[in-house]
C-alpha positions as a Python dict, from the first residue, in 0.01 Angstrom:
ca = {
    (1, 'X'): (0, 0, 0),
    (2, 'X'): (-66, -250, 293),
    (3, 'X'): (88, -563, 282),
    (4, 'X'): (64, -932, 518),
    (5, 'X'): (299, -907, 747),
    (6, 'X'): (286, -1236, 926),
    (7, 'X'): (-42, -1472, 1012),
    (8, 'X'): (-248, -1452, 1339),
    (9, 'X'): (-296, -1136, 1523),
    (10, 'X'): (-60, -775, 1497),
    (11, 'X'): (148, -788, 1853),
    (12, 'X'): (-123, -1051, 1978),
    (13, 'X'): (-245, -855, 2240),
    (14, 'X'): (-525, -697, 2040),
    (15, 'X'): (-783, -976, 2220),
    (16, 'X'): (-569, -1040, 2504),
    (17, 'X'): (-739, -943, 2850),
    (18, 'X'): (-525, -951, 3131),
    (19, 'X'): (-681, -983, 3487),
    (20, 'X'): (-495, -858, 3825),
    (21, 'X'): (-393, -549, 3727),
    (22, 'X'): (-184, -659, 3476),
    (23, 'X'): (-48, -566, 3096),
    (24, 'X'): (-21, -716, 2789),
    (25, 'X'): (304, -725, 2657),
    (26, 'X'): (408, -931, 2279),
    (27, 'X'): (729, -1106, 2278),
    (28, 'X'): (956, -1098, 1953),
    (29, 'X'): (725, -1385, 1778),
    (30, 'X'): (426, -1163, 1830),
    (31, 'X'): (291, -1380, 2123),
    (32, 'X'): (119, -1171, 2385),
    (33, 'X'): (198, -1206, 2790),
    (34, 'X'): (47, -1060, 3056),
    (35, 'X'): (297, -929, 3266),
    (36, 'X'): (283, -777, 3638),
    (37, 'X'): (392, -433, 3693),
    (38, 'X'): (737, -393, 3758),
    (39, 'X'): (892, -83, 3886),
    (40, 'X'): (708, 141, 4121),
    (41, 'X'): (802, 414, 4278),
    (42, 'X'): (934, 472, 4612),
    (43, 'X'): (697, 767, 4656),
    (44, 'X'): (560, 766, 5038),
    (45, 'X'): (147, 743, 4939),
    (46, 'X'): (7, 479, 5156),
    (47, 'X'): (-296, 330, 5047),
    (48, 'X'): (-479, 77, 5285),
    (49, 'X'): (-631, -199, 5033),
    (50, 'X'): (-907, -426, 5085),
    (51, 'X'): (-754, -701, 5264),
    (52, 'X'): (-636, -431, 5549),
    (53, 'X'): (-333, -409, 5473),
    (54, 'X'): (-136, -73, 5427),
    (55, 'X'): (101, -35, 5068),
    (56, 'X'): (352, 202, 4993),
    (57, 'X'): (150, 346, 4687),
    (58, 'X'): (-68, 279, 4453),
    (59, 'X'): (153, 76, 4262),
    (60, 'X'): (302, -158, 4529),
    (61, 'X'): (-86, -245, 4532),
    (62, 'X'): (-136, -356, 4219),
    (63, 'X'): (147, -544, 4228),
    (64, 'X'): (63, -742, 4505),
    (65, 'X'): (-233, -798, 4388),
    (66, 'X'): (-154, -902, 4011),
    (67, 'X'): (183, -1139, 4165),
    (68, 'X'): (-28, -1324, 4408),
    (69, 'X'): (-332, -1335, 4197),
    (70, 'X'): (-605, -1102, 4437),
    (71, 'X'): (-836, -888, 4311),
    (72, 'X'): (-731, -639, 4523),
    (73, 'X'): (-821, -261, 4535),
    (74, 'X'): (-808, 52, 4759),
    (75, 'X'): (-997, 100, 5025),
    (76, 'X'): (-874, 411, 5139),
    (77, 'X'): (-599, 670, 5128),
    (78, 'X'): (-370, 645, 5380),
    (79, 'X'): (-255, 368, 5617),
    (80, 'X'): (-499, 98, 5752),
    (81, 'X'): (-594, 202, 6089),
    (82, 'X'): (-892, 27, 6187),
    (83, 'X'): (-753, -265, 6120),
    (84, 'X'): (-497, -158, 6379),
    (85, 'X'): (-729, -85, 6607),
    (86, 'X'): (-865, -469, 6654),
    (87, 'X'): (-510, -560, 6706),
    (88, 'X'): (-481, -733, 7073),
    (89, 'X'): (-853, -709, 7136),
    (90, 'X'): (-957, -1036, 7254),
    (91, 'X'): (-1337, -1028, 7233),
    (92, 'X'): (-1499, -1289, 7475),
    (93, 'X'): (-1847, -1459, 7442),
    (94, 'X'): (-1909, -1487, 7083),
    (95, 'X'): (-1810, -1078, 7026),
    (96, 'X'): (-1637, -935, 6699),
    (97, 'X'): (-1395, -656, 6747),
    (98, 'X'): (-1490, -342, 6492),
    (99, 'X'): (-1309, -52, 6492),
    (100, 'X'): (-1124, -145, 6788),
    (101, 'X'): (-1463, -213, 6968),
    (102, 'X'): (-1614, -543, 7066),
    (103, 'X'): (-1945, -560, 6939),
    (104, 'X'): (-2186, -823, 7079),
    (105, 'X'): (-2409, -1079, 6844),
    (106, 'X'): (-2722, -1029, 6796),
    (107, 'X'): (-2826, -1364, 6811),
    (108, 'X'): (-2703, -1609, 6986),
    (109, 'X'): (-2629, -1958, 6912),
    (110, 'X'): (-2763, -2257, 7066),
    (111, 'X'): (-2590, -2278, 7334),
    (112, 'X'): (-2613, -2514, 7653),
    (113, 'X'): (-2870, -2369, 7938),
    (114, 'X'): (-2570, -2240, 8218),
    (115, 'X'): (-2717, -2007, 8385),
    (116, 'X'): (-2532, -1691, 8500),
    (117, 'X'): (-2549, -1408, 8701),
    (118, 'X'): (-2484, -1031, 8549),
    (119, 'X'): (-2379, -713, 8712),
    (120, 'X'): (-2687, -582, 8683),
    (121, 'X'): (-2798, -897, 8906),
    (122, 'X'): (-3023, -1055, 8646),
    (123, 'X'): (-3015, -1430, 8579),
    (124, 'X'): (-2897, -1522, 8193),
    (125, 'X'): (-2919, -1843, 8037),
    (126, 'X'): (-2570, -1830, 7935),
    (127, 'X'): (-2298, -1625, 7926),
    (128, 'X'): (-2386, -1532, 7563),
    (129, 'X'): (-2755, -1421, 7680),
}
């Protein structure tokens, strides 16, 4: 025979969604809580995640992601080396660094007429040109 046991949900977490990696959990009154994992493991497995940034493990990702509320994810296996790679490069006129490469725009904006010369002695209209 199945009896009531209580009113409201069993455990409350049967409609509970939990964002960030994180699990629901019901407390002694049957109210659910999402709750941040808690004890990874030390296992070396670096993972670089999405904000370049190399974790421990899997784990250690998640909860980074799930405490400081990022939707996070793994890029790759292994630690983040491109990211490394930009690291000290100081691009100059308007250039991004990629892959440890500075990589020039493709358009450039509006920018005063000051002419200058090249290397390959060709007149620009700016240093950007």
């Amino acid at each position: 025979n199945i009896s009531l046991l209580h009113d409201g949900l069993c455990g409350g977490c049967e409609n509970k969604k939990c964002d960030f990696f994180s699990v629901c959990e019901s407390d002694q009154m049957g109210e659910a809580h999402c709750v941040c994992p808690r004890d990874c493991s030390q296992e070396d497995n670096p993972v670089c995640g999405t904000d370049n940034v190399t974790y421990k493990n899997d784990c250690e990702l998640r909860k980074t992601a799930c405490e400081k509320k990022l939707p996070l994810q793994v890029a790759y296996d292994g630690d983040c080396v491109l990211a490394d790679l930009c690291k000290g490069v100081k691009c100059k006129h308007g250039a991004r660094c990629e892959s440890g490469v500075c990589i020039c725009p493709t358009n450039c904006p509006s920018l005063p007429e000051e002419p200058v010369c090249a290397s390959n002695m060709k007149t620009y209209a700016n240093e950007c040109e």
